[in-house]
Each structure stands twice: as structure tokens, then as C-alpha cells.
Amino acid sequence: MPFEILKHILGESSVFFVHILNLFVLLILIALFIFARKTGKKWTRINDYLGVITKTVNSVRYGDLTKKIEKMDLPNSKPLADSLNRMIETLYDREKMIVEYQNELHRQNKFLEAVINSLSDGLVIIDENHKILRATPKISEWFNIEGKELINTHIEDYIVIPERAHIENLKRCEIFIKADKASNFTANSMELKLEDKKRRFIIIIKNVTDQKELENLKEDFVATLTHDLKVPIIAETNMLELFLNESFGPVSEKQEIALRNMQTSNRELLDLVQIVLETYKLRDGSIVLYKDNIMLKSFLSEIVEEMEPIAVKTSNSLKFATVRDIRVYADRIQLKRVVKNLIQNAISYGEPNSPIEISIGEIPQFIVIKVKDYGAGISQADIEKIFNKYYSAAKKFRKIGTGLGLYLAHEIVKAHSGELTVESVEGEFTEFTIKLPAVVNMTLHYGE
């Protein structure tokens, strides 16, 4: 036996020590047993706690943000539970916010779609291959095809554009819709800039049938009106000429003055009617010119002589200054209309009893004709729009004016490949400058 052997070796005095050692080992074994049982219970609670966390996290993962981690009897578990619960609450608040944003975005999209669909114009979106990606109900109506059937079909299957036009860059271009031959349409297109870098284009199509009909009616009315006005004015002018030539008997000095005033008024009225008529002819987009070589000295002298009776009424003096004669290649009738209009404006808005200066000169590649008056001048704001159609400073000075004279003059000069500009200082002067291309050879031309 081990104890017998140990007893024999150590003797009687050591037996007590051996009993003490045995008891100590037994106590350690008992303590280890108790610790193991307590530790097992603790690990069981930890496993349960981890199971609760895992279950909660999985619920959150699948969208249930109402789950919370309950308190457990486990040391130091509360901070972790509180942190996870706060994170779940934050996610819940963010989800509510995202849902609200999505709902608002959906409402805005529905609103925008309703607005676009209610437009009188049609909108169609195409890709770089001209395939239709989306179209509004108006487009479906004009193309006479259901909206879903339009998708991924080519826009050229439904419209015809002018030969030189490009579908990606239409600017108020007249187009033809194959399914609606009786109506008139115009189109504008622009590229959509999106982050995906794919090329897309939006085309805005407008039905202008009513506008076309109105323009035609207006054109017919103006043409008829101006023709009907010109006939009696010309007849009156001829009659006045007969009276002044004493074809019906002697004319007194006072009668002659009255007749010449009437003749001047008739001439002004005829010019006004002609301006209206010529302006409406511009609807076709161009002015037909019949150019000829014009010697400006004699040409402008005739105009000055013709306008002098009008200038006399306001006590203005027309001063034509020239250093040498200059030749220009232009339409005689149209250029005369421009110069007369500028002189008429100088008389109307210049200071009475002041000179009106007409001069000619040359700059590189251009011949210039200048008309300058000293009077009210033109503000900078008015200068920027003075050549606009129907703009007139006449109302500002309580005068009669159509607002067409300078617009027509500007278009005539532009048709000559020239430029009409104005410089003015309020209360001091106004100077209009006509720039026309210089004649580069001496060959005479008698029409274009």
C-alpha cells in the first residue's frame, strides 16, 4: 500500500502531515467541482444572451425594426444591449425618414407627370439611335398610336424633317407628322445631360396650325389694307400735282403753300404704308434685292432735297458733307428707304432749329453713311431694343410711330451683308451709321 510504504519511510511523526495533505487535495477537488458548476451556469446564460442578440439582429436584418434586446441577469450586459437598442431606434427613424422622402418624391413625380401630360405641346425622348424612350399622350394622339407601342420605335417612322435639319438640333423647325397631314407643327430639340453618359434627346413638338392660319389672315389683311390705302393716296398725290401745275387754273401763293403741305403729308403717309407692307413681306424670311452701282454723292443729294420740305417744318437744316464721291453696290430703292427713315427720325427726335448732318466715308472693307441729330438722344436701355420689331420711342415723346421703320431699316442693311448701328448720349446727340461692303471691282451690275 502506498500509505504503508510512506508511513514506513517517514515514520510515525509524518503520518499527521500526510492526512493534512489528503484533506487539502480533497478540498481542492470540492472547490473545483463547485466552480465548474457555477461557470457552466454562467456560460449557459452567455449563450442564451448571444442567442437573443442573434435573433434580434436577424429580425432587424429582415426589416423588423421594432425588436428590442430585453435586460438579462448577466454582468456588464446592459451597455451592449443599450447600444444595440439605440442603433435599432436610429435605423427605425432613418427608415421612417426615407419612406417619407420616397412618398414625397413619388408625389412630386406624379405631379410633374400630370403637368407634362397636360401640356398642349408634345414631348418625346429618344436615344442616340433615334428610338423613342418615352412620349406624352399628345404625341400618341398626333402619331395616332398607343403610347406603349411607340416605345423602341424610330421617330422617323412618324415625322418628316427638312433635308438639311438634324433631329438632335432642331430650332423652331417646321416638321410634318405623317398621321396628321392637315396640321402644321414645329419642333425644338436638345440633349439631355445625365450622369450615366448615355446620349438622349428631348424633342418638343408644337401644333402651330392656328398660328399659321392667323398669320395668313393677318398677312392677307395687311396686304389688302396697304393696297387699298396706296391707291387713293397715289391718286391724291397726282391730283395735288395737277393743282400745283395749275392744270385747273391759277393758284395763289397761300393755296400753293397749302397744297405743298398736303403733298408732303401724302408723301409721308405713302412712305408709312410702304414700310408696313415691306415689313410684312419679311415674313418669308428674306428681302429681294436688285443691286446696282450707286454714286453716293448724287444719290444722297436727291434724298436730302426730297426731305428738306419736311425739315423746314421743325426749322432743322439738312447738311450733307462729303470729301469725295464714293460708289456702293446696293439696291437703290431699299437703300433710299433706309436713309429717308433715318433722316425722318432725326427730324422727329432732334432739337428744332438744330442741324442734321449726313455724311459718307470709308473704313477698311466698308462704306459708311452717317445721319446725326442733336436732341433728346436715346437711353442705353432703349438702344438695346431700338431695332426690335414694333419698338418705338414715339410714345415717349407723344409722337405717332409704328415701331417698324428702324426694324425694316436694320433688316434691309443686314440683307446687304452690312450693319446698322447707333451711338447716342442722352440730351446731346444720336448718330446712326450704315456700314455697307465696299465695292471690290469696277464691273457694273444691273440687278441680282
Short mmCIF file of C-alpha atoms in Angstrom, two decimals:
data_model
loop_
_atom_site.label_atom_id
_atom_site.label_comp_id
_atom_site.label_asym_id
_atom_site.label_seq_id
_atom_site.Cartn_x
_atom_site.Cartn_y
_atom_site.Cartn_z
CA MET A 1 0.00 0.00 0.00
CA PRO A 2 1.30 3.45 -0.80
CA PHE A 3 0.41 4.83 2.65
CA GLU A 4 2.08 1.93 4.38
CA ILE A 5 5.23 2.42 2.39
CA LEU A 6 5.13 6.21 3.07
CA LYS A 7 4.49 5.55 6.76
CA HIS A 8 7.38 3.14 6.96
CA ILE A 9 9.70 5.66 5.27
CA LEU A 10 8.63 8.80 7.15
CA GLY A 11 7.88 7.25 10.42
CA GLU A 12 5.16 7.95 12.91
CA SER A 13 5.78 11.70 13.07
CA SER A 14 4.93 12.29 9.45
CA VAL A 15 1.61 10.44 9.38
CA PHE A 16 -0.26 13.53 10.51
CA PHE A 17 1.22 15.59 7.65
CA VAL A 18 0.04 13.04 5.12
CA HIS A 19 -3.54 13.22 6.47
CA ILE A 20 -3.42 17.00 6.17
CA LEU A 21 -2.23 16.75 2.56
CA ASN A 22 -5.02 14.34 1.67
CA LEU A 23 -7.59 16.67 3.19
CA PHE A 24 -6.17 19.64 1.21
CA VAL A 25 -6.38 17.74 -2.07
CA LEU A 26 -9.97 16.78 -1.26
CA LEU A 27 -10.90 20.37 -0.57
CA ILE A 28 -9.35 21.50 -3.86
CA LEU A 29 -11.37 18.87 -5.72
CA ILE A 30 -14.57 20.02 -3.99
CA ALA A 31 -13.78 23.69 -4.86
CA LEU A 32 -13.09 22.82 -8.47
CA PHE A 33 -16.38 20.95 -8.65
CA ILE A 34 -18.33 23.92 -7.25
CA PHE A 35 -16.51 26.39 -9.58
CA ALA A 36 -17.20 24.22 -12.61
CA ARG A 37 -20.92 24.11 -11.81
CA LYS A 38 -21.09 27.89 -11.37
CA THR A 39 -19.05 28.53 -14.55
CA GLY A 40 -21.32 26.23 -16.55
CA LYS A 41 -24.36 28.16 -15.46
CA LYS A 42 -22.62 31.41 -16.43
CA TRP A 43 -21.71 30.12 -19.88
CA THR A 44 -25.27 28.94 -20.33
CA ARG A 45 -26.53 32.48 -19.59
CA ILE A 46 -23.95 33.93 -22.03
CA ASN A 47 -25.09 31.53 -24.73
CA ASP A 48 -28.72 32.48 -24.07
CA TYR A 49 -27.80 36.18 -24.26
CA LEU A 50 -25.93 35.69 -27.53
CA GLY A 51 -28.93 33.82 -28.88
CA VAL A 52 -31.22 36.76 -28.03
CA ILE A 53 -28.83 39.21 -29.74
CA THR A 54 -28.55 36.98 -32.81
CA LYS A 55 -32.32 36.63 -33.05
CA THR A 56 -32.82 40.40 -32.71
CA VAL A 57 -30.12 41.18 -35.28
CA ASN A 58 -31.69 38.75 -37.76
CA SER A 59 -35.09 40.39 -37.25
CA VAL A 60 -33.55 43.81 -37.94
CA ARG A 61 -31.76 42.38 -40.94
CA TYR A 62 -35.08 41.34 -42.46
CA GLY A 63 -36.75 44.69 -41.84
CA ASP A 64 -38.35 44.37 -38.40
CA LEU A 65 -37.10 47.48 -36.60
CA THR A 66 -39.50 47.11 -33.68
CA LYS A 67 -37.43 44.44 -31.91
CA LYS A 68 -35.55 45.30 -28.74
CA ILE A 69 -32.99 43.40 -26.60
CA GLU A 70 -34.50 42.74 -23.19
CA LYS A 71 -32.49 43.08 -19.99
CA MET A 72 -30.82 39.89 -18.72
CA ASP A 73 -29.25 38.91 -15.40
CA LEU A 74 -25.76 38.98 -16.76
CA PRO A 75 -22.96 41.22 -15.54
CA ASN A 76 -21.88 44.01 -17.95
CA SER A 77 -24.62 43.13 -20.49
CA LYS A 78 -26.57 46.39 -20.10
CA PRO A 79 -24.17 48.72 -22.06
CA LEU A 80 -24.15 46.37 -25.05
CA ALA A 81 -27.95 45.99 -25.00
CA ASP A 82 -28.47 49.76 -24.73
CA SER A 83 -26.08 50.44 -27.64
CA LEU A 84 -27.79 47.88 -29.88
CA ASN A 85 -31.25 49.20 -28.96
CA ARG A 86 -30.19 52.79 -29.74
CA MET A 87 -28.79 51.63 -33.08
CA ILE A 88 -32.11 49.91 -33.89
CA GLU A 89 -34.04 53.07 -32.92
CA THR A 90 -31.77 55.17 -35.16
CA LEU A 91 -32.32 52.76 -38.05
CA TYR A 92 -36.08 52.94 -37.42
CA ASP A 93 -36.01 56.77 -37.52
CA ARG A 94 -33.92 56.74 -40.70
CA GLU A 95 -36.28 54.26 -42.32
CA LYS A 96 -39.26 56.48 -41.49
CA MET A 97 -37.42 59.46 -42.99
CA ILE A 98 -36.53 57.51 -46.15
CA VAL A 99 -40.13 56.36 -46.53
CA GLU A 100 -41.33 59.96 -46.18
CA TYR A 101 -38.79 61.10 -48.79
CA GLN A 102 -39.86 58.30 -51.13
CA ASN A 103 -43.51 59.21 -50.71
CA GLU A 104 -42.77 62.89 -51.34
CA LEU A 105 -40.66 62.01 -54.39
CA HIS A 106 -43.46 59.81 -55.67
CA ARG A 107 -45.96 62.66 -55.19
CA GLN A 108 -43.63 65.10 -56.97
CA ASN A 109 -43.13 62.66 -59.85
CA LYS A 110 -46.86 62.17 -60.17
CA PHE A 111 -47.39 65.93 -60.09
CA LEU A 112 -44.68 66.57 -62.69
CA GLU A 113 -46.03 63.81 -64.91
CA ALA A 114 -49.54 65.28 -64.65
CA VAL A 115 -48.23 68.73 -65.57
CA ILE A 116 -46.23 67.40 -68.55
CA ASN A 117 -49.15 65.29 -69.76
CA SER A 118 -51.47 68.31 -69.60
CA LEU A 119 -49.24 70.48 -71.80
CA SER A 120 -50.59 71.48 -75.19
CA ASP A 121 -47.14 70.71 -76.62
CA GLY A 122 -45.93 67.15 -77.11
CA LEU A 123 -42.71 65.82 -75.58
CA VAL A 124 -40.80 62.79 -76.80
CA ILE A 125 -37.46 61.42 -75.55
CA ILE A 126 -35.22 59.49 -77.95
CA ASP A 127 -31.86 57.76 -77.66
CA GLU A 128 -28.80 58.26 -79.85
CA ASN A 129 -30.26 55.81 -82.39
CA HIS A 130 -33.45 57.90 -82.60
CA LYS A 131 -35.50 55.23 -80.85
CA ILE A 132 -38.37 56.53 -78.72
CA LEU A 133 -37.85 56.01 -74.99
CA ARG A 134 -40.86 57.92 -73.73
CA ALA A 135 -43.67 60.07 -75.14
CA THR A 136 -46.52 62.14 -73.71
CA PRO A 137 -50.20 61.48 -74.55
CA LYS A 138 -50.18 64.37 -77.07
CA ILE A 139 -47.50 62.59 -79.09
CA SER A 140 -49.56 59.38 -79.09
CA GLU A 141 -52.57 61.37 -80.23
CA TRP A 142 -50.72 63.11 -83.08
CA PHE A 143 -48.87 59.97 -84.15
CA ASN A 144 -52.14 58.00 -83.89
CA ILE A 145 -50.62 55.11 -81.96
CA GLU A 146 -50.80 53.83 -78.39
CA GLY A 147 -48.06 55.03 -76.06
CA LYS A 148 -46.70 51.55 -75.27
CA GLU A 149 -46.44 50.71 -78.95
CA LEU A 150 -44.31 53.82 -79.52
CA ILE A 151 -41.51 52.64 -77.26
CA ASN A 152 -38.36 51.47 -79.10
CA THR A 153 -39.71 52.56 -82.49
CA HIS A 154 -37.86 55.14 -84.60
CA ILE A 155 -39.00 58.75 -84.50
CA GLU A 156 -38.50 58.97 -88.28
CA ASP A 157 -41.38 56.50 -88.67
CA TYR A 158 -43.78 59.23 -87.61
CA ILE A 159 -42.31 62.61 -88.63
CA VAL A 160 -40.53 64.18 -91.59
CA ILE A 161 -37.99 66.98 -91.10
CA PRO A 162 -36.31 69.20 -93.72
CA GLU A 163 -33.40 67.62 -95.58
CA ARG A 164 -30.61 69.65 -94.03
CA ALA A 165 -32.01 69.55 -90.50
CA HIS A 166 -30.75 67.19 -87.81
CA ILE A 167 -33.16 65.58 -85.38
CA GLU A 168 -30.76 66.27 -82.49
CA ASN A 169 -30.62 70.03 -83.15
CA LEU A 170 -33.98 71.37 -84.25
CA LYS A 171 -34.72 75.04 -83.64
CA ARG A 172 -38.35 76.05 -84.32
CA CYS A 173 -38.12 73.79 -87.34
CA GLU A 174 -41.25 73.09 -89.33
CA ILE A 175 -41.92 69.36 -89.39
CA PHE A 176 -44.51 67.10 -90.99
CA ILE A 177 -46.38 64.45 -88.96
CA LYS A 178 -47.38 61.59 -91.22
CA ALA A 179 -50.56 60.74 -89.29
CA ASP A 180 -51.81 64.36 -89.21
CA LYS A 181 -51.37 65.84 -92.67
CA ALA A 182 -53.84 68.67 -92.14
CA SER A 183 -51.97 70.35 -89.27
CA ASN A 184 -48.78 72.39 -89.02
CA PHE A 185 -46.10 71.56 -86.46
CA THR A 186 -42.77 72.95 -85.32
CA ALA A 187 -40.10 71.14 -83.28
CA ASN A 188 -37.26 72.05 -80.93
CA SER A 189 -34.76 69.50 -79.66
CA MET A 190 -31.98 69.47 -77.08
CA GLU A 191 -29.68 66.93 -75.50
CA LEU A 192 -30.43 65.61 -72.02
CA LYS A 193 -27.35 65.69 -69.80
CA LEU A 194 -27.47 62.72 -67.42
CA GLU A 195 -24.87 61.10 -65.18
CA ASP A 196 -24.89 57.76 -67.00
CA LYS A 197 -23.26 59.44 -70.04
CA LYS A 198 -25.74 57.84 -72.45
CA ARG A 199 -26.91 60.24 -75.17
CA ARG A 200 -30.59 61.10 -75.04
CA PHE A 201 -32.53 63.90 -76.68
CA ILE A 202 -35.83 65.56 -75.84
CA ILE A 203 -37.98 66.85 -78.70
CA ILE A 204 -40.73 69.40 -78.04
CA ILE A 205 -43.37 69.40 -80.78
CA LYS A 206 -45.84 72.26 -81.04
CA ASN A 207 -49.05 72.43 -83.05
CA VAL A 208 -48.95 75.82 -84.81
CA THR A 209 -51.93 75.34 -87.12
CA ASP A 210 -53.97 78.11 -85.50
CA GLN A 211 -50.99 80.47 -85.52
CA LYS A 212 -50.35 79.74 -89.19
CA GLU A 213 -53.95 80.46 -90.08
CA LEU A 214 -53.86 83.67 -88.02
CA GLU A 215 -50.62 84.77 -89.71
CA ASN A 216 -52.09 84.09 -93.13
CA LEU A 217 -55.22 86.07 -92.26
CA LYS A 218 -53.09 88.90 -90.90
CA GLU A 219 -50.89 88.83 -93.98
CA ASP A 220 -53.88 88.94 -96.29
CA PHE A 221 -55.44 91.74 -94.26
CA VAL A 222 -52.27 93.86 -94.26
CA ALA A 223 -51.68 93.29 -97.97
CA THR A 224 -55.27 94.23 -98.79
CA LEU A 225 -55.26 97.20 -96.43
CA THR A 226 -51.98 98.64 -97.69
CA HIS A 227 -53.02 98.16 -101.31
CA ASP A 228 -56.37 99.83 -100.69
CA LEU A 229 -54.62 102.69 -98.88
CA LYS A 230 -51.94 103.20 -101.52
CA VAL A 231 -54.38 103.58 -104.38
CA PRO A 232 -56.24 106.67 -103.03
CA ILE A 233 -53.00 108.21 -101.67
CA ILE A 234 -51.33 107.97 -105.06
CA ALA A 235 -54.47 109.36 -106.69
CA GLU A 236 -54.48 112.30 -104.28
CA THR A 237 -50.76 112.92 -104.89
CA ASN A 238 -51.35 113.03 -108.64
CA MET A 239 -54.29 115.38 -108.18
CA LEU A 240 -52.23 117.69 -105.98
CA GLU A 241 -49.52 117.69 -108.64
CA LEU A 242 -52.11 118.80 -111.22
CA PHE A 243 -53.25 121.63 -108.94
CA LEU A 244 -49.67 122.79 -108.39
CA ASN A 245 -49.05 122.70 -112.15
CA GLU A 246 -52.11 124.98 -112.47
CA SER A 247 -53.84 122.48 -114.73
CA PHE A 248 -57.18 123.67 -113.35
CA GLY A 249 -56.33 127.37 -113.25
CA PRO A 250 -54.10 129.81 -111.43
CA VAL A 251 -53.09 129.00 -107.82
CA SER A 252 -52.45 131.75 -105.27
CA GLU A 253 -49.38 131.82 -103.08
CA LYS A 254 -51.31 130.73 -99.98
CA GLN A 255 -53.00 127.95 -101.93
CA GLU A 256 -49.65 126.72 -103.19
CA ILE A 257 -48.28 126.56 -99.63
CA ALA A 258 -51.33 124.58 -98.50
CA LEU A 259 -51.11 122.25 -101.49
CA ARG A 260 -47.41 121.59 -100.94
CA ASN A 261 -48.05 120.83 -97.24
CA MET A 262 -50.73 118.36 -98.31
CA GLN A 263 -48.34 116.89 -100.84
CA THR A 264 -45.67 116.40 -98.13
CA SER A 265 -48.19 114.78 -95.78
CA ASN A 266 -49.32 112.49 -98.57
CA ARG A 267 -45.73 111.50 -99.27
CA GLU A 268 -45.15 110.71 -95.58
CA LEU A 269 -48.34 108.66 -95.45
CA LEU A 270 -47.34 106.75 -98.56
CA ASP A 271 -43.93 106.01 -97.04
CA LEU A 272 -45.62 104.78 -93.87
CA VAL A 273 -47.91 102.44 -95.80
CA GLN A 274 -44.94 101.17 -97.79
CA ILE A 275 -42.97 100.47 -94.60
CA VAL A 276 -45.86 98.42 -93.22
CA LEU A 277 -46.13 96.49 -96.48
CA GLU A 278 -42.38 95.84 -96.74
CA THR A 279 -42.18 94.74 -93.12
CA TYR A 280 -44.82 92.10 -93.60
CA LYS A 281 -43.04 90.87 -96.69
CA LEU A 282 -40.20 89.91 -94.37
CA ARG A 283 -42.35 87.04 -93.11
CA ASP A 284 -40.92 84.98 -95.94
CA GLY A 285 -37.52 85.33 -94.31
CA SER A 286 -35.65 87.46 -96.83
CA ILE A 287 -35.64 90.71 -98.77
CA VAL A 288 -35.25 90.52 -102.53
CA LEU A 289 -32.55 92.97 -103.61
CA TYR A 290 -31.92 94.45 -107.05
CA LYS A 291 -28.42 95.83 -106.68
CA ASP A 292 -26.74 98.41 -108.81
CA ASN A 293 -23.66 100.62 -108.60
CA ILE A 294 -24.67 103.83 -106.84
CA MET A 295 -22.65 107.03 -106.66
CA LEU A 296 -23.45 108.23 -103.16
CA LYS A 297 -22.95 111.96 -103.67
CA SER A 298 -25.76 112.41 -106.16
CA PHE A 299 -27.87 109.67 -104.52
CA LEU A 300 -27.82 111.31 -101.09
CA SER A 301 -28.19 114.83 -102.55
CA GLU A 302 -31.51 113.76 -104.09
CA ILE A 303 -32.71 112.33 -100.77
CA VAL A 304 -31.69 115.48 -98.89
CA GLU A 305 -33.52 117.64 -101.40
CA GLU A 306 -36.61 115.48 -101.05
CA MET A 307 -36.55 115.62 -97.24
CA GLU A 308 -35.84 119.35 -96.91
CA PRO A 309 -39.53 120.42 -97.01
CA ILE A 310 -40.15 118.14 -94.03
CA ALA A 311 -37.14 119.50 -92.12
CA VAL A 312 -38.33 123.08 -92.74
CA LYS A 313 -41.40 122.45 -90.56
CA THR A 314 -39.18 122.00 -87.50
CA SER A 315 -36.63 124.58 -88.63
CA ASN A 316 -33.96 121.90 -88.97
CA SER A 317 -31.26 122.26 -91.60
CA LEU A 318 -30.01 119.23 -93.51
CA LYS A 319 -26.26 119.40 -94.00
CA PHE A 320 -24.72 116.91 -96.40
CA ALA A 321 -20.92 116.83 -96.20
CA THR A 322 -18.68 114.81 -98.49
CA VAL A 323 -14.98 114.91 -99.24
CA ARG A 324 -15.16 112.84 -102.41
CA ASP A 325 -17.71 110.74 -104.25
CA ILE A 326 -17.94 107.09 -103.25
CA ARG A 327 -19.50 104.20 -105.09
CA VAL A 328 -21.51 101.48 -103.37
CA TYR A 329 -23.16 98.33 -104.71
CA ALA A 330 -26.70 98.24 -103.32
CA ASP A 331 -30.43 98.20 -104.03
CA ARG A 332 -31.26 101.82 -104.84
CA ILE A 333 -34.89 101.73 -103.66
CA GLN A 334 -34.20 99.84 -100.45
CA LEU A 335 -31.15 101.94 -99.50
CA LYS A 336 -33.15 105.10 -100.14
CA ARG A 337 -35.83 103.79 -97.78
CA VAL A 338 -33.22 103.29 -95.06
CA VAL A 339 -31.63 106.74 -95.39
CA LYS A 340 -35.01 108.52 -95.56
CA ASN A 341 -36.15 106.71 -92.43
CA LEU A 342 -33.03 107.78 -90.54
CA ILE A 343 -33.41 111.40 -91.64
CA GLN A 344 -37.11 111.31 -90.72
CA ASN A 345 -36.21 110.05 -87.25
CA ALA A 346 -33.59 112.80 -86.89
CA ILE A 347 -36.21 115.41 -87.78
CA SER A 348 -38.77 113.89 -85.38
CA TYR A 349 -36.49 113.49 -82.37
CA GLY A 350 -33.79 116.08 -82.98
CA GLU A 351 -33.87 119.50 -81.39
CA PRO A 352 -35.76 122.09 -83.51
CA ASN A 353 -33.55 124.75 -85.11
CA SER A 354 -30.58 122.38 -84.96
CA PRO A 355 -28.61 120.87 -87.85
CA ILE A 356 -28.99 117.29 -89.08
CA GLU A 357 -25.70 116.05 -90.50
CA ILE A 358 -25.48 113.48 -93.31
CA SER A 359 -22.01 112.28 -94.24
CA ILE A 360 -20.24 109.49 -96.11
CA GLY A 361 -16.86 107.91 -95.55
CA GLU A 362 -14.79 104.74 -95.75
CA ILE A 363 -13.35 102.29 -93.28
CA PRO A 364 -11.49 99.05 -94.10
CA GLN A 365 -13.76 96.89 -96.28
CA PHE A 366 -16.82 99.10 -95.69
CA ILE A 367 -18.53 102.25 -96.96
CA VAL A 368 -20.29 104.22 -94.21
CA ILE A 369 -23.24 106.60 -94.31
CA LYS A 370 -23.94 108.58 -91.13
CA VAL A 371 -27.00 110.54 -90.02
CA LYS A 372 -26.56 112.62 -86.87
CA ASP A 373 -29.00 114.82 -84.97
CA TYR A 374 -28.63 116.96 -81.86
CA GLY A 375 -31.53 116.44 -79.50
CA ALA A 376 -33.09 114.20 -76.89
CA GLY A 377 -30.79 111.25 -77.51
CA ILE A 378 -31.50 107.62 -76.67
CA SER A 379 -31.00 105.89 -73.33
CA GLN A 380 -28.80 102.82 -73.10
CA ALA A 381 -31.84 100.67 -72.28
CA ASP A 382 -33.62 101.89 -75.42
CA ILE A 383 -30.55 101.44 -77.64
CA GLU A 384 -30.50 97.71 -76.86
CA LYS A 385 -34.02 97.26 -78.26
CA ILE A 386 -34.38 100.10 -80.75
CA PHE A 387 -34.16 97.77 -83.76
CA ASN A 388 -36.77 95.38 -82.35
CA LYS A 389 -39.98 94.92 -84.26
CA TYR A 390 -42.77 97.26 -83.08
CA TYR A 391 -40.49 99.06 -80.65
CA SER A 392 -40.97 102.78 -80.92
CA ALA A 393 -39.81 105.76 -78.90
CA ALA A 394 -42.69 107.76 -80.37
CA LYS A 395 -44.98 107.24 -77.37
CA LYS A 396 -42.28 108.57 -75.07
CA PHE A 397 -42.32 111.85 -76.99
CA ARG A 398 -46.09 111.76 -77.72
CA LYS A 399 -45.48 111.23 -81.40
CA ILE A 400 -47.01 108.88 -83.97
CA GLY A 401 -44.93 105.87 -84.93
CA THR A 402 -45.35 102.21 -85.83
CA GLY A 403 -42.06 100.94 -84.46
CA LEU A 404 -41.40 99.30 -87.83
CA GLY A 405 -39.16 101.86 -89.55
CA LEU A 406 -35.88 101.08 -87.77
CA TYR A 407 -36.64 97.37 -87.73
CA LEU A 408 -37.12 97.41 -91.50
CA ALA A 409 -34.01 99.58 -92.00
CA HIS A 410 -31.96 97.15 -89.93
CA GLU A 411 -33.22 94.15 -91.94
CA ILE A 412 -32.52 95.89 -95.26
CA VAL A 413 -28.94 96.73 -94.27
CA LYS A 414 -28.44 93.18 -92.99
CA ALA A 415 -29.71 91.83 -96.33
CA HIS A 416 -26.89 93.85 -97.96
CA SER A 417 -24.39 91.99 -95.68
CA GLY A 418 -23.96 95.26 -93.84
CA GLU A 419 -24.61 96.62 -90.38
CA LEU A 420 -26.77 99.38 -88.93
CA THR A 421 -25.57 100.74 -85.58
CA VAL A 422 -26.43 103.64 -83.32
CA GLU A 423 -24.47 105.77 -80.88
CA SER A 424 -26.17 108.24 -78.58
CA VAL A 425 -25.77 110.41 -75.50
CA GLU A 426 -28.97 111.46 -73.79
CA GLY A 427 -29.65 115.17 -74.13
CA GLU A 428 -26.83 115.63 -76.65
CA PHE A 429 -26.91 113.66 -79.91
CA THR A 430 -27.87 110.49 -81.77
CA GLU A 431 -25.85 109.12 -84.70
CA PHE A 432 -26.89 106.19 -86.89
CA THR A 433 -24.22 104.53 -89.04
CA ILE A 434 -24.89 102.39 -92.10
CA LYS A 435 -21.98 100.09 -92.97
CA LEU A 436 -22.10 98.51 -96.44
CA PRO A 437 -19.46 96.27 -98.06
CA ALA A 438 -17.04 98.23 -100.21
CA VAL A 439 -17.08 97.63 -103.98
CA VAL A 440 -14.06 95.49 -104.86
CA ASN A 441 -14.14 95.90 -108.64
CA MET A 442 -15.35 98.35 -111.24
CA THR A 443 -17.72 95.98 -113.04
CA LEU A 444 -21.20 97.42 -113.39
CA HIS A 445 -24.16 95.27 -112.38
CA TYR A 446 -27.75 95.86 -113.32
CA GLY A 447 -29.68 93.58 -110.98
CA GLU A 448 -29.48 90.38 -109.00
#
